Coordinates of C-alpha atoms and ligand atoms in Angstrom, one line a residue:
M1 CA -14.7 60.6 61.6
H2 CA -11.0 61.0 62.2
S3 CA -11.4 61.0 65.9
L4 CA -13.6 57.9 65.6
C5 CA -10.9 56.1 63.7
R6 CA -8.3 57.0 66.2
A7 CA -10.5 56.0 69.0
N8 CA -11.0 52.6 67.4
R9 CA -7.3 52.1 66.8
T10 CA -6.4 52.9 70.4
A11 CA -9.2 50.8 71.7
N12 CA -7.9 47.7 69.8
P13 CA -4.1 48.0 69.6
E14 CA -3.6 44.3 68.4
Q15 CA -5.3 45.2 65.0
T16 CA -2.9 48.0 64.3
V17 CA 0.3 46.0 65.0
V18 CA 0.9 44.4 61.6
P19 CA 3.7 41.8 61.2
T20 CA 5.4 43.9 58.6
G21 CA 8.2 41.5 57.8
R22 CA 5.9 38.6 57.2
R23 CA 3.6 40.7 55.0
F24 CA 6.5 42.0 53.0
R25 CA 7.8 38.5 52.4
G26 CA 4.3 37.4 51.3
W27 CA 4.0 40.2 48.8
A28 CA 7.5 39.7 47.4
L29 CA 6.8 36.0 46.9
L30 CA 3.5 36.7 45.2
T31 CA 5.1 39.2 42.8
L32 CA 8.1 37.1 42.0
A33 CA 6.3 33.8 41.5
P34 CA 5.3 34.5 37.8
S35 CA 8.9 35.3 37.0
F36 CA 10.1 32.0 38.5
L37 CA 7.4 30.2 36.5
F38 CA 8.5 31.8 33.3
I39 CA 12.2 31.0 34.0
A40 CA 11.3 27.4 34.8
G41 CA 9.4 27.1 31.5
S42 CA 12.3 28.5 29.4
V43 CA 15.1 26.5 31.1
H44 CA 13.3 23.1 30.8
P45 CA 14.0 22.5 27.1
V46 CA 17.7 23.4 27.6
F47 CA 18.2 20.7 30.2
G48 CA 15.6 18.2 28.9
D49 CA 16.3 15.3 26.5
Q50 CA 16.4 17.3 23.3
A51 CA 15.3 14.4 21.2
R52 CA 12.2 13.8 23.2
V53 CA 11.1 17.2 24.4
T54 CA 8.7 19.0 22.1
S55 CA 9.0 22.6 23.3
L56 CA 6.9 25.6 22.4
F57 CA 10.1 27.6 22.8
R58 CA 11.9 26.2 19.8
P59 CA 9.5 25.9 16.9
L60 CA 10.8 24.5 13.6
A61 CA 8.1 25.5 11.1
Q62 CA 5.6 28.2 10.2
P63 CA 3.1 29.1 11.7
A64 CA 4.6 28.1 15.0
Q65 CA 7.6 30.5 14.6
E66 CA 5.3 33.4 13.9
I67 CA 3.1 32.6 16.9
K68 CA 6.3 32.3 19.1
E69 CA 7.5 35.7 18.0
L70 CA 4.2 37.3 18.7
S71 CA 3.9 35.6 22.2
L72 CA 7.5 36.8 23.1
L73 CA 6.5 40.4 22.1
V74 CA 3.3 40.1 24.2
L75 CA 5.2 38.6 27.0
A76 CA 7.8 41.4 26.9
I77 CA 5.2 44.1 27.0
C78 CA 3.3 42.4 29.9
G79 CA 6.6 41.7 31.6
A80 CA 7.5 45.4 31.5
I81 CA 4.1 46.3 32.9
F82 CA 4.5 43.7 35.6
V83 CA 8.0 45.0 36.6
V84 CA 6.7 48.6 36.8
V85 CA 3.6 47.8 38.8
A86 CA 5.3 45.3 41.1
G87 CA 8.3 47.7 41.6
L88 CA 5.9 50.6 42.6
L89 CA 4.0 48.2 44.8
V90 CA 7.2 46.9 46.6
Y91 CA 8.5 50.5 46.8
A92 CA 5.3 51.7 48.4
I93 CA 5.2 48.8 50.8
V94 CA 8.7 49.3 52.0
R95 CA 8.9 53.1 51.9
F96 CA 5.6 53.7 53.6
R97 CA 5.4 50.7 55.8
H98 CA 4.1 51.0 59.4
R99 CA 6.6 52.4 61.8
A100 CA 6.6 52.6 65.6
G101 CA 5.1 55.8 66.7
D102 CA 2.9 56.1 63.6
E103 CA -0.3 55.1 65.4
A104 CA -1.6 58.6 65.9
S105 CA -0.7 60.1 62.6
E106 CA -2.8 60.1 59.4
P107 CA -0.9 60.0 56.0
P108 CA -1.4 63.0 53.7
Q109 CA -4.8 62.5 51.9
V110 CA -4.4 63.2 48.1
Y111 CA -7.5 63.4 45.9
G112 CA -7.9 63.6 42.1
S113 CA -5.1 64.6 39.8
N114 CA -6.1 65.1 36.2
Q115 CA -2.6 64.5 34.9
I116 CA -2.2 61.2 36.7
E117 CA -5.7 60.0 35.9
L118 CA -5.3 60.9 32.2
A119 CA -1.9 59.1 32.1
W120 CA -3.2 55.9 33.6
T121 CA -6.2 55.8 31.3
I122 CA -4.5 56.7 28.0
L123 CA -1.3 54.7 28.5
P124 CA -3.1 51.3 29.0
L125 CA -5.4 52.1 26.1
L126 CA -2.4 52.6 23.8
I127 CA -0.8 49.4 25.1
V128 CA -4.0 47.4 24.5
F129 CA -4.3 48.9 21.0
V130 CA -0.7 47.8 20.1
L131 CA -1.4 44.3 21.4
I132 CA -4.7 44.1 19.4
L133 CA -2.9 45.3 16.2
V134 CA 0.0 42.9 16.4
T135 CA -2.2 40.0 17.4
S136 CA -4.8 40.5 14.7
R137 CA -2.0 40.9 12.1
T138 CA -0.6 37.5 13.0
I139 CA -4.0 35.9 13.1
A140 CA -4.8 37.3 9.7
D141 CA -1.5 36.2 8.3
I142 CA -2.0 32.7 9.4
Q143 CA -5.7 32.4 8.6
N144 CA -5.6 34.1 5.2
R145 CA -2.7 32.1 3.8
K146 CA -3.8 30.7 0.4
A147 CA -2.6 27.3 -0.8
P148 CA 0.0 27.7 -3.6
P149 CA -0.2 25.2 -6.5
S150 CA 2.7 23.3 -4.9
A151 CA 0.8 22.7 -1.6
V152 CA -0.1 19.2 -0.4
H153 CA -3.6 18.7 0.8
A154 CA -4.6 16.2 3.5
T155 CA -7.6 15.5 5.6
V156 CA -7.1 14.5 9.2
I157 CA -10.0 12.8 10.9
G158 CA -10.0 12.3 14.6
H159 CA -11.3 9.0 15.9
Q160 CA -11.4 7.5 19.5
W161 CA -8.3 7.1 19.7
W162 CA -6.4 7.4 16.5
W163 CA -5.9 9.6 13.5
E164 CA -7.2 8.8 10.0
I165 CA -5.2 10.6 7.4
R166 CA -6.3 11.0 3.8
Y167 CA -4.7 12.6 0.8
P168 CA -7.7 12.8 -1.6
E169 CA -5.6 14.1 -4.5
L170 CA -3.0 11.4 -4.1
G171 CA -5.4 8.6 -3.4
I172 CA -3.7 7.7 -0.1
V173 CA -5.3 6.6 3.1
T174 CA -3.1 6.0 6.2
A175 CA -3.2 6.4 10.0
N176 CA -1.4 8.2 12.8
E177 CA 1.6 9.3 10.6
L178 CA 1.2 12.4 8.5
H179 CA 3.9 12.6 5.9
V180 CA 4.6 16.0 4.5
P181 CA 7.4 17.4 2.2
A182 CA 9.8 20.0 3.6
S183 CA 10.0 23.5 2.1
D184 CA 13.5 24.6 1.1
A185 CA 15.2 27.2 -1.0
G186 CA 14.0 25.3 -4.1
G187 CA 10.3 26.0 -3.2
S188 CA 7.6 26.5 -0.7
R189 CA 5.6 23.2 -0.1
P190 CA 3.2 23.8 2.7
T191 CA 0.6 21.2 3.7
F192 CA -3.0 22.3 4.1
L193 CA -5.0 20.2 6.5
K194 CA -8.8 19.8 6.7
L195 CA -9.6 18.7 10.2
Q196 CA -12.7 16.6 10.9
S197 CA -14.0 14.3 13.6
A198 CA -15.7 10.9 13.3
D199 CA -17.0 11.0 16.9
V200 CA -16.2 13.5 19.6
A201 CA -14.0 16.7 19.8
H202 CA -10.3 16.1 19.4
S203 CA -7.5 18.6 18.9
F204 CA -4.5 18.4 16.5
W205 CA -1.4 19.6 18.2
V206 CA 2.2 19.2 17.0
P207 CA 3.9 21.9 19.2
L208 CA 7.0 22.4 16.9
L209 CA 4.9 23.0 13.8
A210 CA 1.8 24.9 14.7
G211 CA -0.7 25.8 17.4
K212 CA -3.7 23.6 18.3
T213 CA -6.7 23.3 16.1
D214 CA -9.7 21.4 17.2
L215 CA -11.4 18.6 15.3
I216 CA -15.1 19.1 15.8
P217 CA -17.9 16.7 14.8
N218 CA -20.0 18.0 11.8
R219 CA -17.6 20.8 11.2
E220 CA -14.4 21.2 9.2
N221 CA -11.5 23.3 10.5
L222 CA -8.6 24.3 8.4
M223 CA -4.9 24.7 9.2
W224 CA -1.6 24.6 7.4
I225 CA 2.0 23.8 8.3
E226 CA 5.2 24.6 6.5
P227 CA 8.2 22.8 8.0
T228 CA 11.7 23.3 6.6
K229 CA 13.6 20.8 8.6
P230 CA 13.1 17.0 7.8
G231 CA 12.5 14.9 10.8
V232 CA 9.8 13.3 12.9
Y233 CA 7.6 15.7 14.9
P234 CA 5.6 14.1 17.7
G235 CA 2.2 15.5 18.6
N236 CA -0.8 14.5 20.7
C237 CA -4.5 15.0 20.8
A238 CA -5.0 18.1 23.0
E239 CA -8.7 17.9 23.7
Y240 CA -9.9 15.4 26.3
C241 CA -11.8 12.8 24.2
G242 CA -12.2 9.8 26.4
T243 CA -10.3 7.0 28.2
Q244 CA -7.4 6.8 25.8
H245 CA -7.0 10.5 25.0
A246 CA -3.4 10.4 26.3
R247 CA -2.6 7.6 23.8
M248 CA -3.8 9.4 20.8
L249 CA -0.4 10.4 19.5
I250 CA 0.4 11.6 16.0
R251 CA 3.7 11.7 14.2
V252 CA 4.4 14.2 11.5
V253 CA 7.1 12.9 9.2
V254 CA 8.7 15.8 7.3
Q255 CA 10.7 14.5 4.3
P256 CA 12.8 16.1 1.6
P257 CA 10.6 16.4 -1.5
D258 CA 12.1 13.4 -3.4
E259 CA 11.8 11.2 -0.4
F260 CA 8.2 12.3 0.1
Q261 CA 7.4 11.5 -3.6
R262 CA 8.9 8.0 -3.0
W263 CA 6.7 7.5 0.0
V264 CA 3.6 8.7 -2.1
R265 CA 4.4 6.1 -4.8
D266 CA 4.8 3.3 -2.3
Q267 CA 1.5 4.2 -0.5
Q268 CA -0.3 4.3 -3.8
Q269 CA 0.4 0.7 -4.5
S270 CA -2.3 -1.9 -3.6
A271 CA -1.5 -4.3 -0.8
A272 CA 1.2 -6.8 -1.5
I273 CA -0.1 -10.4 -1.9
E274 CA 2.5 -12.9 -0.8
T275 CA 1.9 -16.6 -0.9
S276 CA 4.0 -17.1 2.3
A277 CA 1.3 -15.9 4.6
A278 CA -1.7 -17.5 3.0
E279 CA -3.0 -19.1 6.2
G280 CA -2.9 -15.8 8.1
R281 CA -4.7 -14.1 5.2
K282 CA -7.4 -16.7 5.3
T283 CA -7.8 -16.2 9.1
F284 CA -7.9 -12.5 8.7
F285 CA -10.6 -12.6 6.0
A286 CA -12.6 -15.2 7.8
N287 CA -12.9 -13.0 10.9
S288 CA -14.7 -9.7 11.4
C289 CA -11.3 -7.8 11.0
V290 CA -12.6 -7.0 7.5
N291 CA -15.6 -5.1 8.9
C292 CA -13.4 -2.5 10.4
H293 CA -10.2 -2.4 8.4
T294 CA -9.4 -1.7 4.8
I295 CA -6.7 -3.5 2.9
S296 CA -6.7 -2.0 -0.6
G297 CA -7.1 -4.5 -3.5
T298 CA -8.9 -7.0 -1.2
P299 CA -12.4 -7.5 0.0
A300 CA -11.5 -5.9 3.3
Q301 CA -13.0 -2.4 3.0
G302 CA -14.0 -1.6 6.6
K303 CA -13.8 2.1 7.6
F304 CA -14.1 2.0 11.3
G305 CA -10.5 1.2 12.1
P306 CA -7.2 2.3 10.6
D307 CA -6.4 1.4 7.0
L308 CA -3.9 -1.5 7.1
T309 CA -2.8 -1.5 3.4
H310 CA 0.8 -0.4 4.3
L311 CA 0.7 -1.1 8.1
M312 CA 4.4 -2.1 8.1
S313 CA 5.4 1.3 6.8
R314 CA 4.4 2.9 10.1
T315 CA 6.6 3.1 13.1
M316 CA 4.0 2.7 15.9
L317 CA 0.9 0.7 16.5
A318 CA -2.4 1.9 18.1
A319 CA -1.7 5.6 17.7
G320 CA 1.7 5.5 19.4
A321 CA 0.7 3.1 22.2
A322 CA 3.3 0.5 21.2
P323 CA 6.2 0.1 18.7
N324 CA 5.3 -1.6 15.4
K325 CA 7.3 -4.8 16.3
P326 CA 6.1 -8.4 15.8
D327 CA 5.8 -8.9 19.6
S328 CA 3.6 -5.9 20.2
L329 CA 1.6 -6.7 17.1
R330 CA 1.0 -10.2 18.5
Q331 CA -0.1 -8.8 21.9
W332 CA -2.3 -6.2 20.2
I333 CA -4.1 -8.8 18.2
R334 CA -4.3 -11.3 21.1
D335 CA -5.9 -8.7 23.4
P336 CA -5.8 -5.0 22.5
Q337 CA -7.0 -4.1 25.9
T338 CA -3.7 -5.1 27.5
I339 CA -2.0 -2.3 25.5
K340 CA -4.8 0.3 25.4
V341 CA -7.5 -0.2 28.0
G342 CA -10.9 0.9 26.6
C343 CA -9.8 0.9 23.0
L344 CA -12.6 0.0 20.5
M345 CA -10.7 -2.9 18.9
P346 CA -12.2 -6.1 20.3
N347 CA -10.4 -9.2 21.4
M348 CA -11.1 -11.6 18.5
Q349 CA -10.6 -14.7 20.7
L350 CA -8.1 -16.1 18.2
T351 CA -6.0 -19.2 19.2
D352 CA -2.3 -18.7 19.6
A353 CA -1.7 -20.3 16.2
E354 CA -4.2 -18.0 14.5
V355 CA -2.6 -15.0 16.1
D356 CA 0.8 -16.0 14.8
Q357 CA -0.7 -16.5 11.3
V358 CA -2.4 -13.1 11.3
V359 CA 0.8 -11.4 12.5
A360 CA 2.7 -13.1 9.7
Y361 CA 0.1 -11.9 7.2
L362 CA 0.1 -8.3 8.5
Q363 CA 3.9 -8.3 8.2
T364 CA 3.6 -8.7 4.5
L365 CA 1.7 -5.4 4.3
K366 CA 4.7 -3.3 3.6
Ligands
CUA401 CU1 -8.6 12.7 20.9 CU2 -8.1 13.6 23.0

C-alpha cells in the first residue's frame, strides 16, 4: 500500500506540489470571514443614523433585552469554540505544511486514543447541555409570563398590507399604530398581544421591543412587550405576504401612563361631526368607501379596510407608505396605486373637486 502511494506520487509530481501560500490564505479568509461579519453587524448601529436605525443590538424593552443577553452568551460560547477550532486548524496547516524534500516521507500514523476521544465527546455534550438549559429557561420565561391586572390587551390582525389593531376591553379600533403605556418604577404595564391574520401569513416584528411572532390565518399567536422608554418604535411585517410586504410598517407608540390614558379617552370618542365638511361627507357616504371603512357613529361600518374614526390622530397613511399630510391623502384617494402598487384600495374615479371634498371631510376625523 505504502509503496503504491509512493509510486503514484512520484509518477505524478504535479499533484503533490501544493501551492501552500495560496491555500493558507484561502483557509485564513474562510476562518476569519465570520468574525468580520459579526464586527460589521455590531459597528453598523454605532455609525448609522441613530434615529432611524432599529438595531437588534440595543433593545429597549422586554423581552428583547432578555433575548439579546441570551444570544450574546450563545455567541460567546460559539465564538470561543470557533477560536479554538480555527486556531488548531491554522496551527496544523502552518506547522505541518508541505515542505521541500517531504515527498518520500510519511507522517507518523496515530490511531485511537481513549482520552482524546472521550474528551471530544463529553466536552461538546456538556456545552450543548448548557446551551439547551439557558435557551429553554429564556423561552419558558417569555412564554409563561402571565398578564398582571395592570396589563393592556390588544389584538393585532394582519391584512394585506396593513395592521388592524383592536383593544377589546377599551372599545378602540385603530390601524398601523399600536399605542402602549410605558412601565416605570411606579408599576409594570406590559401589553399582551393576540396576533391573528385576515388573509395570509404575516409576522409582527418591532426589533427594539421583541422578537418576531407570526400572524397565521385561522390561528392565534400570543406575545407581550414591556417597554420602559417612551418613544416611537418602528417595525415591519417580517414574513413575505405579497406585493406590498415591504410597505407593511407598524409603529409602536410607547407613552407615559397618563398620556396613554388621554389617547384612550380620545380614541373612545365617536367621530367628530363638523358642518364645515358636509359636502365631502356626502361624497364619502355616497360612494363605496363605506363598504370597506368604519367611521364610528356613522353608517360607515365596513371592516375590510382600516377604521377611519380617528384617521388624523395617526402619523402615516397606508401602513407607513406616505406621511399623513393633506397632499398625500389627496394623492392616495385620487389613485392609491400611485403610492402603493397592488394595494387593495381601488381608485374610486372621483373628480378633482370630489377628492378635495373628501380630503376636507377626512381631515375632520381627529
Ligand atoms: Cu405582511 Cu409581509
